Amino acid sequence: MATKEAEEVYEKKVLDRVSDAFVDALANLFDKIRPGWKVRNQARVDEWKLMFYAFNRSPIGIAGAVLVAIFIIIAIIGPWIAPFSYGTSLALCNQTAYLAHPGTVVKIPKGCEALGVKPGTYRLILGGDSFGRDLFSRILYGARTSFVVMILVLLVGPWIGVALGLISGYYGGAVDETIMRITDMFLVFPGLILAIAFSAVLPSRISIFLKDHPWVGSFFLHLFALHPTERGALASLVSVIIALWIVWWPGYARLVRGMVLSEKENTYVEAARALGVSTTSILFRHILPNILGPILVYLSLDSGGVILTEAGLSFLGVGAVPPIADWGRIIYDGSQYFPSAWWLVFFPGLAILLTVLGFNLLGDTLRDILDPRTRRSIEFRLKKKPKTKEEGEEK
Amino acid sequence: MAELRRFIIRRLITFVPTLIGVTFIVYLIAAVVPANPARLWAGGQKANQQVVEMLIKEYHLNQPFYIQYYYFMKGFLENTMVSPVTGYKVWHEIKVYMPVTVQLTLISFVFIVLIGIPLGIISALKKDTWIDATIRVIALLGVSVPIFWLAYLLIFLFFTKLGWITLSGTPTPPYSITGIPLIDSILKLDWRTFAEVIKRYWLPALVLAYPGIGVIARLVRNTFLDALGSDFVDYIDARGLPRNQMYRHVLKNAMVPIVTVLGLQFGGLLAGAPITETIFGLPGIGRFMLTSIYSSDYLSMVGGVFVIALIYMTVNLIVDILYAVIDPRVRY
C-alpha cells in the first residue's frame, strides 16, 4: 500500500526504478529469512527508497559511486584479467621491457615459458618498470592490495572505537574518564608516525606467528592474490593492517561517545532498562542501530583515508615489500627513475587519487542524504507539485 | 577571567599525565616488540658479546620495561641519554633536526591560513557559480591527493623544467637567536637569509599544506554559509550596514570552528612532515624519526614523539584559550 503511495508522490527517473527494484529485492530477501519482516518494516523500506531517490539526483554522488565501483571490481577481478603476474620480469626475456615507455610492444620469444608467459607480442599499455614488469598488471594487482587492507582495517579498527565509545558514553564516571584520557593520548599524537613505528617493529613477531599458524598465511595469500613463494612478505602487510587498527579507533571512540551521551537520555533506553534488557543488549541492539548512520558516513569518508595512509606507509618503505604490487610501493620504487621514467610515478598515483576521490565524493553525498536537515529539503524538491501543471495550463 | 585561569590550571594538570602516557605507549611498543635490541645496536649477528652486555647494562635492558622507561625519561630530561646508534645525545639531535620542521610547519600554516580561508569565503559568497564549483573541486582534490605523488609532479615542474627551486642543503645564517633561521632572520631584519629560507621551503610547505587548504576551504565555506543564514545578518542588512562590514561580523561568528580545525591542522602538518621531508631532502624531525625507526634506535624515536606531542598539546591549549578571546560567550 505504502509503496503505491510513494509512487504517486514522487517523480521517478530510470535510475530510481533500478534502485526501487534493488530495495524491493533486498526487502523480499529479508522477508524470506524472517517471515513478516516486510510488513513490519514497510516504513523503513520506503525511507531507503527515498534515500536512493535523493542519491540518484546528486551527480557528484553518482560519480563517486562509479569510481568506487570501478575500484572494487578491479580489486576483485584484477588479478585474473591482468596480462601478466605482478612479479613477471619480462626483461629477463626481452631487454626492451626494461623501463619501457607506455605503449611499447614487447616480443616474447620461445623459451620463456618458465616465466609463465606464452610466446607472442604484448603491448605494455602503461609501460614497464626497472625489472621489466608490466606496470598495468601491477596496478591491477595493487588495487587488490589496497582493497584488502582497507576492508580489513575498517572491519576492525573503527569498531574498537565504537565499542569503547558506547561503553564510555553509557557508563560515564570513572569508566568514561579512563577511556577518554587514553583516547586523548592517541589523539594528541599524529597517527601516521605511530603507524610507521608499529609497522616497523611488528613484522618480526608477526612472521613468527605466521610460521606457527600456516593456515593464516595461506588465507592471506589467497586474499592478496600472491604466489605461495611470497609467504615471507606477508608479515609486513599484516603488520600494516594491525598498525592501522591501533591508530584508527580513537576518532570513532570520541564520535560515538558524544552521540551516546544524547542518545541514552531517550525514553526507549529507559524502557529497555525497565524491561530488564541486559546492558550489552541495550548498547549494541538498541543504541548502536540508532547511531549507525553517522558512523557509516565516517566509514565511507575514512575508506579513502585508509587507502591514502597505507600508500603513504608503503611509500616510506614500511608495509608492502617487493615484489608485492602496492601503489605506494610502486611510486617509491619508480621515484628512483623519476622524471625520465615518469609513468612509474604518474599512473599509480593517478589510481590512488581517483580511488580516494571516489570515496570522498560518495561519503560527502551520503552525509548530505543521511543528515535529516538536508534530506528533508531534498524530499521537498522531489515531491510532485500538482499545482505547477495547472499553472502551466493557465499560461 | 577567573574561570579562564581555573580552566588553564585544570588543563595543565592533565597535561603532564597525557605526555607521560603518550611516550609510555610508544616506548612500550617500540621497546617490547623487537627481540634483543642490544644485539641490533651492537651490529647484528656478528656483535661482540662484551659490547652487547655493556649496552644491556647501560640501557637497563635486563630490567622490566617500566623501569627501562623510567631510566629513559630520567636520562632524556636530564640530557644525559645518548643514542646507542648515532652516539649523540638525544636532545642534541632533536635540537639539530627541529628547526627544519618548525620552519616547514610555520610556512605551511601560513599557506593554509592565507589560501584556505579566502578560498572558502569566496566560495561561499559566489555560491553555486562556476567559481564555487572550481574551488570545491580544488578543495576536494586536496583531501584526496597522495601528497608524495603531488610532490613529484611539482618537482618535475619547478625543478626539472623551470629550475626555480633547489633540493639540497638548508640555509643557515651565521648568527643564532632562537635557532630557527626563519625567525632569526626576521628578528635581525636580514632579508637575504629570509628570502633564501623562503626559496628553499615554499614548495615543500605548499605540498604539505595542500590537504589542510582543502579541509579549511570546505569548512570555511560551510560555516560562512551557516552564519550568512542567521537572523543577525538580516538585521544588519535592515540597518543598512555596508557589505564589507557585514562580512566582518559574519566571519567573527564563523571563527570558532575554524580556529579549532586550524589547531588540529597543526598536528596534521607535523604528521605529514615525514613524507614531505623525505621527498624534498629536508633534514627535519620527521626524517629523524624515520631513520631512527629504520635503525631500531627507539630511544631517539621516543624522544621525537615526546617533542611532537609536547608541541601539539601546547598548540591545542592555546587554541582553547583563544576561544575565549574570539568568542566572549564561551564559558569554561
XYZ file of C-alpha atoms in Angstrom:
727
model
C 0.000 0.000 0.000
C 2.612 2.472 1.143
C 4.780 1.760 -1.902
C 1.974 2.694 -4.236
C 1.513 5.920 -2.382
C 5.224 6.672 -2.780
C 4.960 6.102 -6.496
C 2.274 8.687 -6.748
C 4.009 11.298 -4.616
C 7.481 11.260 -6.124
C 8.715 11.842 -9.633
C 10.810 8.967 -10.929
C 13.705 8.553 -13.302
C 15.146 5.392 -14.820
C 17.740 5.131 -12.052
C 15.008 5.319 -9.434
C 13.269 2.287 -10.899
C 16.576 0.380 -10.691
C 17.111 1.360 -7.072
C 13.444 0.589 -6.279
C 13.896 -2.873 -7.704
C 17.091 -3.286 -5.661
C 15.453 -2.225 -2.403
C 12.421 -4.413 -3.090
C 14.647 -7.393 -3.778
C 16.505 -6.712 -0.528
C 13.221 -6.431 1.376
C 11.993 -9.699 -0.139
C 15.219 -11.364 0.856
C 14.809 -10.221 4.468
C 11.210 -11.388 4.289
C 12.351 -14.860 3.258
C 14.781 -15.035 6.142
C 12.296 -13.711 8.679
C 8.686 -14.060 7.581
C 6.706 -10.916 8.264
C 9.745 -8.600 8.076
C 8.437 -6.674 5.086
C 5.109 -5.767 6.647
C 6.673 -4.662 9.897
C 9.403 -2.593 8.242
C 7.455 -1.011 5.400
C 8.309 2.475 6.655
C 11.998 1.625 6.667
C 11.843 0.257 3.139
C 10.195 3.466 1.934
C 12.848 5.505 3.718
C 15.592 3.539 1.956
C 13.918 4.149 -1.398
C 13.754 7.836 -0.611
C 17.459 7.880 0.187
C 18.164 6.286 -3.173
C 15.976 8.895 -4.917
C 17.963 11.641 -3.234
C 21.227 9.916 -4.128
C 20.196 9.499 -7.769
C 19.782 13.242 -8.053
C 23.332 14.007 -6.965
C 25.718 13.839 -9.940
C 28.666 14.113 -7.543
C 27.451 11.121 -5.578
C 26.914 9.064 -8.708
C 30.390 9.960 -9.982
C 31.823 8.838 -6.638
C 29.822 5.625 -6.686
C 31.043 4.864 -10.218
C 34.704 5.433 -9.237
C 34.307 3.271 -6.136
C 32.518 0.555 -8.135
C 35.325 0.505 -10.712
C 37.885 0.223 -7.909
C 36.062 -2.639 -6.217
C 35.519 -4.534 -9.486
C 39.201 -4.155 -10.427
C 40.239 -5.218 -6.941
C 38.177 -8.385 -7.227
C 38.798 -9.458 -10.837
C 42.055 -7.535 -11.462
C 44.427 -10.421 -10.727
C 42.515 -12.587 -13.241
C 42.358 -10.092 -16.079
C 45.945 -8.855 -15.655
C 48.012 -9.832 -18.732
C 50.986 -10.778 -16.545
C 51.545 -11.726 -12.941
C 52.758 -8.949 -10.611
C 56.242 -10.436 -10.386
C 56.903 -11.450 -14.004
C 60.150 -9.806 -15.108
C 59.797 -9.586 -18.874
C 63.252 -8.011 -19.069
C 64.747 -11.449 -18.439
C 63.464 -12.430 -21.878
C 63.496 -9.211 -23.789
C 65.575 -6.168 -22.873
C 63.074 -3.735 -24.412
C 60.748 -4.290 -21.446
C 63.270 -2.609 -19.144
C 61.768 0.797 -18.238
C 59.647 0.501 -21.375
C 57.687 3.582 -22.374
C 53.902 3.335 -22.170
C 52.631 1.580 -25.279
C 55.864 -0.274 -26.051
C 55.348 -3.535 -27.913
C 57.408 -6.340 -26.406
C 58.127 -9.534 -28.290
C 58.441 -12.620 -26.108
C 60.432 -15.338 -27.930
C 60.095 -19.052 -27.329
C 61.883 -20.474 -24.337
C 60.455 -18.088 -21.786
C 57.739 -20.422 -20.529
C 59.486 -20.602 -17.161
C 58.290 -17.039 -16.561
C 54.706 -18.126 -17.097
C 54.401 -16.108 -20.318
C 53.370 -17.562 -23.645
C 55.461 -16.539 -26.673
C 53.992 -13.685 -28.696
C 53.869 -9.917 -28.830
C 52.461 -7.896 -25.971
C 51.751 -4.193 -25.684
C 52.682 -2.710 -22.297
C 49.894 -0.109 -22.127
C 51.324 1.763 -19.158
C 54.959 0.821 -19.675
C 57.386 -1.353 -17.753
C 59.436 -0.887 -14.587
C 63.095 -1.461 -13.772
C 62.577 -5.250 -13.751
C 60.634 -5.163 -16.980
C 57.403 -5.875 -15.137
C 54.189 -4.718 -16.761
C 53.008 -1.606 -14.897
C 49.385 -2.110 -15.943
C 49.280 -5.589 -14.382
C 50.970 -4.326 -11.257
C 48.413 -1.543 -10.856
C 45.599 -4.080 -11.221
C 47.187 -6.243 -8.528
C 47.796 -3.129 -6.438
C 44.069 -2.451 -6.363
C 43.622 -5.824 -4.676
C 46.265 -4.994 -2.063
C 44.714 -1.608 -1.246
C 41.211 -3.023 -1.185
C 42.024 -5.921 1.139
C 43.965 -3.690 3.530
C 41.122 -1.147 3.519
C 38.425 -3.737 4.215
C 40.397 -5.485 6.950
C 41.267 -2.185 8.643
C 37.713 -0.857 8.529
C 36.228 -4.159 9.709
C 38.110 -3.971 12.982
C 39.763 -0.634 13.822
C 36.740 1.702 13.885
C 34.621 -0.857 15.718
C 37.093 -0.978 18.597
C 36.464 2.758 18.875
C 32.706 2.304 18.540
C 32.623 -0.283 21.335
C 34.797 1.860 23.618
C 32.724 4.959 22.817
C 29.476 3.113 23.600
C 30.812 1.893 26.931
C 32.371 5.244 27.766
C 29.273 7.281 26.956
C 26.797 4.892 28.560
C 28.537 4.280 31.867
C 30.037 7.723 32.378
C 32.007 8.475 35.542
C 35.351 6.830 36.135
C 34.993 4.429 33.186
C 34.328 7.334 30.833
C 37.194 9.348 32.276
C 39.690 6.475 31.914
C 38.712 5.584 28.348
C 38.644 9.192 27.174
C 42.049 10.003 28.706
C 43.547 7.006 26.875
C 41.792 8.156 23.702
C 43.293 11.620 24.194
C 46.758 10.110 24.415
C 46.278 8.585 20.975
C 44.711 11.750 19.591
C 47.462 14.142 20.670
C 49.835 12.248 18.509
C 49.970 12.157 14.717
C 48.651 8.763 13.662
C 50.994 8.369 10.700
C 54.131 8.353 12.856
C 52.553 5.898 15.293
C 51.567 3.675 12.365
C 55.124 3.850 10.984
C 56.516 2.833 14.354
C 54.105 -0.082 14.650
C 54.580 -1.351 11.121
C 58.344 -1.133 11.550
C 58.548 -3.157 14.766
C 55.673 -5.635 14.352
C 56.885 -7.814 11.412
C 59.433 -9.777 13.468
C 56.713 -11.005 15.828
C 54.115 -11.479 13.085
C 56.417 -13.664 10.992
C 56.910 -15.988 13.995
C 53.129 -16.129 14.401
C 52.638 -16.874 10.706
C 55.208 -19.661 10.870
C 53.333 -21.277 13.754
C 49.948 -20.901 12.050
C 50.478 -21.683 8.335
C 46.742 -21.627 7.585
C 46.571 -17.922 8.483
C 49.332 -17.299 5.976
C 47.552 -19.303 3.287
C 44.366 -17.357 3.950
C 46.161 -14.031 3.458
C 47.988 -15.322 0.381
C 44.639 -16.034 -1.276
C 43.198 -12.733 -0.090
C 46.054 -10.691 -1.543
C 46.306 -12.914 -4.672
C 50.001 -13.637 -4.038
C 52.170 -16.563 -5.091
C 52.954 -19.109 -2.356
C 56.612 -18.046 -2.659
C 55.708 -14.661 -1.149
C 54.797 -16.187 2.215
C 57.701 -14.382 3.852
C 56.496 -10.982 2.656
C 53.117 -11.380 4.342
C 54.317 -10.375 7.797
C 54.885 -6.772 6.781
C 51.474 -6.475 5.118
C 49.727 -7.904 8.158
C 51.707 -5.516 10.377
C 50.375 -2.553 8.425
C 46.830 -3.776 8.973
C 47.401 -4.178 12.709
C 49.175 -0.809 12.916
C 46.195 0.853 11.256
C 43.787 -0.879 13.670
C 45.706 0.676 16.516
C 45.639 4.222 15.127
C 42.152 4.127 13.593
C 39.956 3.780 16.684
C 40.337 6.978 18.766
C 38.351 9.243 16.417
C 35.417 6.830 16.492
C 35.561 6.485 20.270
C 35.129 10.238 20.639
C 32.430 10.483 17.955
C 30.359 7.613 19.350
C 30.720 8.759 22.945
C 29.253 12.147 22.036
C 26.308 10.545 20.255
C 25.633 8.060 23.067
C 25.562 10.862 25.630
C 22.498 12.367 23.968
C 21.013 9.079 22.775
C 20.927 7.421 26.191
C 18.554 10.083 27.513
C 15.797 8.804 25.182
C 12.747 7.036 26.560
C 13.395 3.861 24.612
C 16.615 3.292 26.522
C 14.812 3.778 29.797
C 12.031 1.441 28.665
C 14.547 -1.229 27.714
C 16.231 -0.874 31.079
C 12.905 -1.093 32.900
C 12.113 -4.295 30.999
C 15.342 -5.787 32.294
C 17.223 -5.865 28.983
C 20.905 -6.526 29.585
C 23.335 -3.631 29.217
C 25.170 -5.300 26.333
C 21.891 -5.685 24.535
C 20.898 -2.068 25.194
C 24.228 -0.858 23.875
C 24.571 -2.992 20.775
C 20.978 -3.828 19.813
C 19.181 -0.640 20.803
C 21.566 2.319 20.867
C 24.016 1.218 18.150
C 21.417 0.874 15.330
C 20.197 4.373 16.124
C 23.608 5.979 15.731
C 24.743 3.833 12.823
C 24.098 6.475 10.145
C 26.873 8.925 11.082
C 29.250 6.019 11.734
C 28.677 4.711 8.206
C 29.287 8.167 6.734
C 32.556 8.371 8.630
C 33.494 4.891 7.436
C 32.927 5.808 3.804
C 34.929 9.029 4.196
C 37.643 7.093 6.027
C 37.955 4.386 3.364
C 39.830 6.890 1.226
C 41.907 7.872 4.248
C 42.942 4.279 4.887
C 43.998 3.814 1.258
C 45.959 7.074 1.366
C 47.669 6.214 4.670
C 48.507 2.697 3.538
C 50.018 4.043 0.326
C 51.959 6.609 2.370
C 53.325 3.879 4.631
C 54.495 1.732 1.753
C 55.931 4.828 0.099
C 58.023 5.347 3.235
C 59.312 1.789 2.986
C 57.261 0.157 5.740
C 54.439 -2.113 4.671
C 54.353 -3.938 1.366
C 57.794 -5.252 0.411
C 58.891 -6.074 -3.138
C 57.812 -7.789 -5.285
C 54.283 -7.328 -3.902
C 52.338 -4.905 -6.066
C 51.265 -1.942 -3.955
C 50.500 1.522 -5.307
C 52.569 3.378 -2.727
C 55.473 0.994 -3.141
C 55.380 1.221 -6.950
C 55.700 5.007 -6.645
C 58.558 4.637 -4.153
C 60.459 2.225 -6.414
C 59.669 4.293 -9.502
C 60.793 7.541 -7.882
C 64.415 6.393 -8.327
C 63.903 6.745 -12.080
C 61.932 9.981 -11.912
C 61.493 12.040 -14.044
C 62.872 10.037 -17.003
C 60.505 7.123 -16.250
C 57.631 9.374 -15.203
C 54.970 6.732 -15.819
C 56.136 4.695 -12.825
C 55.133 7.570 -10.560
C 52.292 9.095 -12.541
C 49.918 6.175 -13.152
C 49.896 4.529 -9.702
C 49.414 7.988 -8.165
C 46.520 8.638 -10.505
C 44.976 5.331 -9.419
C 45.249 6.362 -5.751
C 43.844 9.816 -6.492
C 40.802 8.538 -8.408
C 40.015 5.890 -5.806
C 40.280 8.216 -2.843
C 38.365 10.916 -4.718
C 35.597 8.378 -5.384
C 35.277 7.513 -1.708
C 35.288 11.178 -0.701
C 32.605 12.125 -3.244
C 30.498 9.183 -2.140
C 30.971 9.965 1.542
C 30.093 13.634 1.055
C 26.846 12.743 -0.669
C 25.985 10.101 1.913
C 26.474 12.676 4.642
C 24.029 15.014 2.942
C 21.494 12.259 2.464
C 21.737 10.804 5.955
C 21.583 14.237 7.593
C 17.858 14.743 8.311
C 18.051 18.502 7.671
C 19.383 18.258 4.137
C 17.332 15.156 3.357
C 14.039 16.895 4.103
C 14.934 19.635 1.649
C 15.777 17.019 -0.988
C 12.460 15.275 -0.356
C 10.676 18.571 -0.706
C 12.260 19.126 -4.081
C 11.429 15.580 -5.142
C 7.707 15.847 -4.447
C 5.469 16.220 -7.444
C 3.813 19.586 -7.413
C 0.299 19.104 -8.769
C -0.217 22.860 -8.864
C 2.503 23.507 -11.427
C 0.510 21.697 -14.082
C -2.490 23.904 -13.504
C -0.332 26.999 -13.579
C 1.071 25.840 -16.883
C -2.416 25.476 -18.285
C -3.336 28.906 -17.114
C -0.441 30.364 -19.025
C 38.806 35.697 33.767
C 38.999 33.765 36.989
C 37.167 30.994 35.209
C 39.714 31.031 32.434
C 42.532 30.751 34.938
C 40.848 27.766 36.580
C 40.392 26.185 33.175
C 44.051 26.638 32.280
C 45.124 25.126 35.595
C 42.803 22.170 35.042
C 44.226 21.637 31.574
C 47.783 21.867 32.853
C 47.047 19.165 35.453
C 46.109 16.690 32.705
C 48.957 17.949 30.506
C 51.807 16.052 32.141
C 49.992 12.698 32.601
C 48.948 12.751 28.949
C 52.511 13.446 27.853
C 53.800 10.607 30.044
C 51.049 8.356 28.715
C 51.862 9.020 25.072
C 55.573 8.409 25.474
C 54.865 5.351 27.632
C 52.625 3.781 24.984
C 55.143 4.421 22.228
C 58.016 3.243 24.397
C 56.090 0.103 25.223
C 55.501 -0.898 21.616
C 58.943 0.158 20.467
C 60.897 -1.456 23.281
C 58.949 -4.624 23.944
C 58.263 -5.745 20.407
C 61.731 -6.138 18.802
C 63.758 -9.072 20.040
C 67.101 -8.252 21.634
C 67.692 -4.595 20.667
C 71.147 -4.545 22.271
C 72.391 -7.074 19.716
C 70.953 -4.960 16.907
C 72.666 -1.839 18.215
C 75.974 -3.634 18.617
C 75.968 -4.679 14.970
C 73.519 -7.541 14.484
C 74.608 -11.174 14.113
C 78.358 -10.590 14.445
C 78.029 -8.398 17.522
C 80.726 -8.562 20.139
C 79.279 -10.216 23.259
C 81.101 -7.787 25.541
C 79.630 -4.783 23.760
C 76.156 -6.324 23.912
C 76.458 -6.816 27.659
C 77.751 -3.289 28.111
C 74.781 -1.925 26.192
C 72.356 -4.038 28.220
C 73.843 -2.606 31.405
C 73.978 0.952 30.092
C 70.328 0.993 28.986
C 68.962 -1.278 31.772
C 67.653 -3.742 29.188
C 67.645 -6.647 31.658
C 65.038 -4.893 33.774
C 61.255 -4.718 33.292
C 60.218 -2.248 30.620
C 58.636 0.246 33.006
C 61.949 0.575 34.811
C 63.641 0.983 31.412
C 61.089 3.672 30.661
C 61.832 5.409 33.938
C 65.569 5.459 33.210
C 64.905 6.611 29.676
C 62.728 9.530 30.781
C 65.189 10.469 33.532
C 68.138 10.402 31.154
C 66.190 12.184 28.444
C 65.020 15.047 30.642
C 68.424 15.421 32.322
C 70.019 15.428 28.861
C 72.321 12.505 29.609
C 70.587 9.978 27.328
C 72.867 9.065 24.449
C 71.515 7.360 21.360
C 73.069 3.885 21.104
C 73.110 4.066 17.305
C 74.357 7.557 16.463
C 76.312 8.237 19.648
C 74.854 11.734 20.040
C 72.720 12.925 22.904
C 69.041 12.578 22.007
C 68.277 16.202 22.886
C 71.171 17.378 20.804
C 69.832 15.551 17.751
C 66.356 16.938 18.294
C 67.844 20.427 18.533
C 69.599 19.896 15.195
C 66.579 18.497 13.356
C 63.777 20.508 14.931
C 64.316 23.944 13.288
C 63.762 22.489 9.801
C 60.400 21.026 10.764
C 59.377 24.162 12.636
C 60.092 26.329 9.587
C 58.329 23.899 7.261
C 55.280 23.739 9.524
C 55.125 27.507 10.062
C 55.301 28.325 6.342
C 52.733 25.606 5.621
C 50.475 27.042 8.270
C 50.739 30.497 6.713
C 49.760 28.950 3.369
C 46.741 27.248 4.938
C 45.538 30.490 6.518
C 46.307 32.762 3.556
C 44.952 30.432 0.863
C 42.419 28.210 2.624
C 40.330 30.878 4.375
C 39.994 33.284 1.385
C 39.137 30.377 -0.930
C 36.388 29.278 1.458
C 34.973 32.810 1.771
C 34.981 33.388 -1.996
C 33.348 30.011 -2.474
C 30.586 30.899 -0.006
C 29.987 34.355 -1.470
C 29.853 33.020 -5.039
C 27.745 30.011 -4.035
C 26.506 27.835 -6.910
C 28.584 29.575 -9.574
C 31.475 28.143 -11.580
C 33.931 29.847 -9.194
C 32.360 27.975 -6.283
C 32.439 24.708 -8.226
C 36.122 25.159 -9.125
C 37.114 25.936 -5.545
C 35.166 22.960 -4.250
C 36.930 20.659 -6.704
C 40.323 22.105 -5.673
C 39.417 21.568 -2.018
C 38.189 18.035 -2.580
C 41.335 17.150 -4.529
C 43.312 18.405 -1.545
C 41.931 15.707 0.715
C 42.139 13.032 -1.988
C 45.583 13.521 -3.492
C 48.524 11.447 -2.227
C 50.968 14.196 -1.319
C 54.023 12.178 -2.337
C 52.607 11.974 -5.841
C 51.796 15.678 -5.937
C 55.315 16.402 -4.686
C 56.892 14.537 -7.606
C 54.693 16.291 -10.152
C 55.611 19.697 -8.716
C 59.295 18.781 -8.530
C 59.099 17.865 -12.203
C 57.576 21.256 -12.999
C 59.591 23.567 -10.745
C 62.900 21.712 -10.518
C 63.345 19.798 -13.755
C 61.534 22.130 -16.143
C 61.781 25.606 -14.606
C 64.737 25.237 -12.235
C 63.175 27.561 -9.672
C 63.978 25.521 -6.592
C 66.864 23.617 -5.053
C 66.570 20.246 -3.407
C 69.698 20.126 -1.262
C 71.031 21.922 1.782
C 69.200 24.267 4.111
C 70.106 27.930 4.624
C 71.799 28.524 7.982
C 72.762 32.101 8.895
C 75.969 32.669 10.914
C 74.018 34.072 13.892
C 71.527 32.262 16.107
C 68.914 33.759 18.420
C 66.116 31.196 18.555
C 67.967 28.611 16.460
C 65.306 28.866 13.762
C 66.712 30.739 10.709
C 63.278 31.907 9.550
C 62.526 33.687 12.828
C 66.121 34.803 13.383
C 66.320 36.482 10.002
C 63.123 38.416 10.709
C 64.430 39.484 14.110
C 67.740 40.592 12.572
C 65.983 42.170 9.572
C 68.281 40.074 7.400
C 66.051 39.845 4.331
C 68.564 37.951 2.220
C 68.564 34.942 4.548
C 64.809 35.272 4.833
C 64.458 35.094 1.047
C 66.795 32.094 0.929
C 64.735 30.282 3.551
C 61.525 31.000 1.669
C 63.110 29.911 -1.608
C 64.123 26.564 -0.121
C 60.912 25.883 1.776
C 57.992 27.282 -0.207
C 57.354 24.277 -2.410
C 57.579 21.576 0.291
C 55.456 23.788 2.531
C 52.849 24.208 -0.200
C 52.726 20.453 -0.813
C 52.407 19.823 2.910
C 49.708 22.484 3.208
C 47.515 21.365 0.314
C 45.391 18.792 2.205
C 44.952 21.350 5.000
C 43.967 24.041 2.496
C 41.285 21.686 1.191
C 39.926 20.956 4.669
C 39.902 24.618 5.726
C 38.352 25.895 2.476
C 35.496 23.400 2.800
C 34.971 24.213 6.446
C 35.080 27.989 5.960
C 32.588 27.719 3.118
C 30.117 25.739 5.228
C 30.411 27.767 8.425
C 30.314 31.024 6.465
C 27.123 29.945 4.707
C 25.627 28.906 8.056
C 26.493 32.273 9.554
C 25.147 34.125 6.491
C 21.799 32.433 7.090
C 21.488 33.678 10.691
C 18.960 36.283 11.797
C 21.567 38.837 12.753
C 22.599 39.120 9.116
C 19.053 40.124 8.160
C 19.143 42.648 10.962
C 22.459 44.093 9.801
C 21.058 44.264 6.278
C 17.958 46.031 7.540
C 20.098 48.527 9.407
C 21.830 49.279 6.135
C 25.399 48.429 7.135
C 27.805 48.272 4.188
C 28.506 44.805 2.804
C 32.162 44.579 3.815
C 31.285 45.475 7.411
C 28.609 42.807 7.414
C 31.120 40.182 6.273
C 33.354 41.114 9.179
C 30.566 40.243 11.599
C 29.812 37.038 9.746
C 33.465 35.967 9.789
C 33.703 36.629 13.523
C 30.768 34.320 14.125
C 32.129 31.633 11.868
C 35.547 31.790 13.517
C 35.236 29.325 16.433
C 35.048 26.054 14.450
C 37.656 27.400 12.037
C 40.129 28.035 14.847
C 39.529 24.542 16.261
C 40.284 22.900 12.958
C 43.278 25.155 12.341
C 44.671 23.931 15.661
C 44.117 20.329 14.616
C 45.750 21.077 11.255
C 48.943 21.915 13.060
C 49.134 18.331 14.258
C 48.299 17.170 10.763
C 51.210 19.187 9.381
C 53.607 17.617 11.869
C 52.286 14.185 10.911
C 52.602 14.771 7.181
C 56.118 16.060 7.597
C 57.985 12.710 7.293
C 56.812 12.157 3.708
C 57.436 15.733 2.570
C 60.824 15.907 4.269
C 61.868 12.627 2.678
C 60.964 13.729 -0.833
C 62.433 17.225 -0.611
C 65.582 16.137 1.210
C 64.911 18.252 4.300
C 66.637 17.038 7.483
C 63.676 17.545 9.843
C 62.232 15.770 12.845
C 60.017 13.528 10.687
C 63.046 12.330 8.738
C 64.939 11.912 12.025
C 62.180 9.722 13.422
C 62.026 7.650 10.256
C 65.765 6.977 10.287
C 65.660 6.094 13.979
C 62.782 3.687 13.344
C 64.671 2.045 10.467
C 67.791 1.621 12.604
C 65.822 0.299 15.629
C 67.001 3.334 17.575
C 63.789 3.557 19.551
C 65.269 5.827 22.208
C 65.659 8.626 19.655
C 62.213 7.854 18.285
C 60.500 8.208 21.661
C 62.412 11.464 22.125
C 60.922 12.714 18.873
C 57.477 11.536 19.959
C 57.873 13.483 23.190
C 58.688 16.727 21.395
C 55.915 16.394 18.789
C 53.306 15.539 21.420
C 54.502 18.482 23.522
C 54.142 20.917 20.613
C 50.796 19.521 19.583
C 49.348 19.685 23.093
C 50.636 23.217 23.625
C 49.014 24.335 20.382
C 45.708 22.777 21.426
C 45.901 24.513 24.790
C 46.495 27.858 23.088
C 43.534 27.190 20.782
C 41.268 26.527 23.748
C 42.351 29.786 25.349
C 41.843 31.625 22.047
C 38.163 30.626 22.092
C 37.560 32.980 24.965
C 39.303 35.809 23.131
C 37.390 35.289 19.882
C 34.023 34.460 21.353
C 33.212 36.129 24.681
C 30.177 33.863 25.050
C 32.423 30.849 25.629
C 32.437 29.758 29.275
C 34.641 27.093 30.739
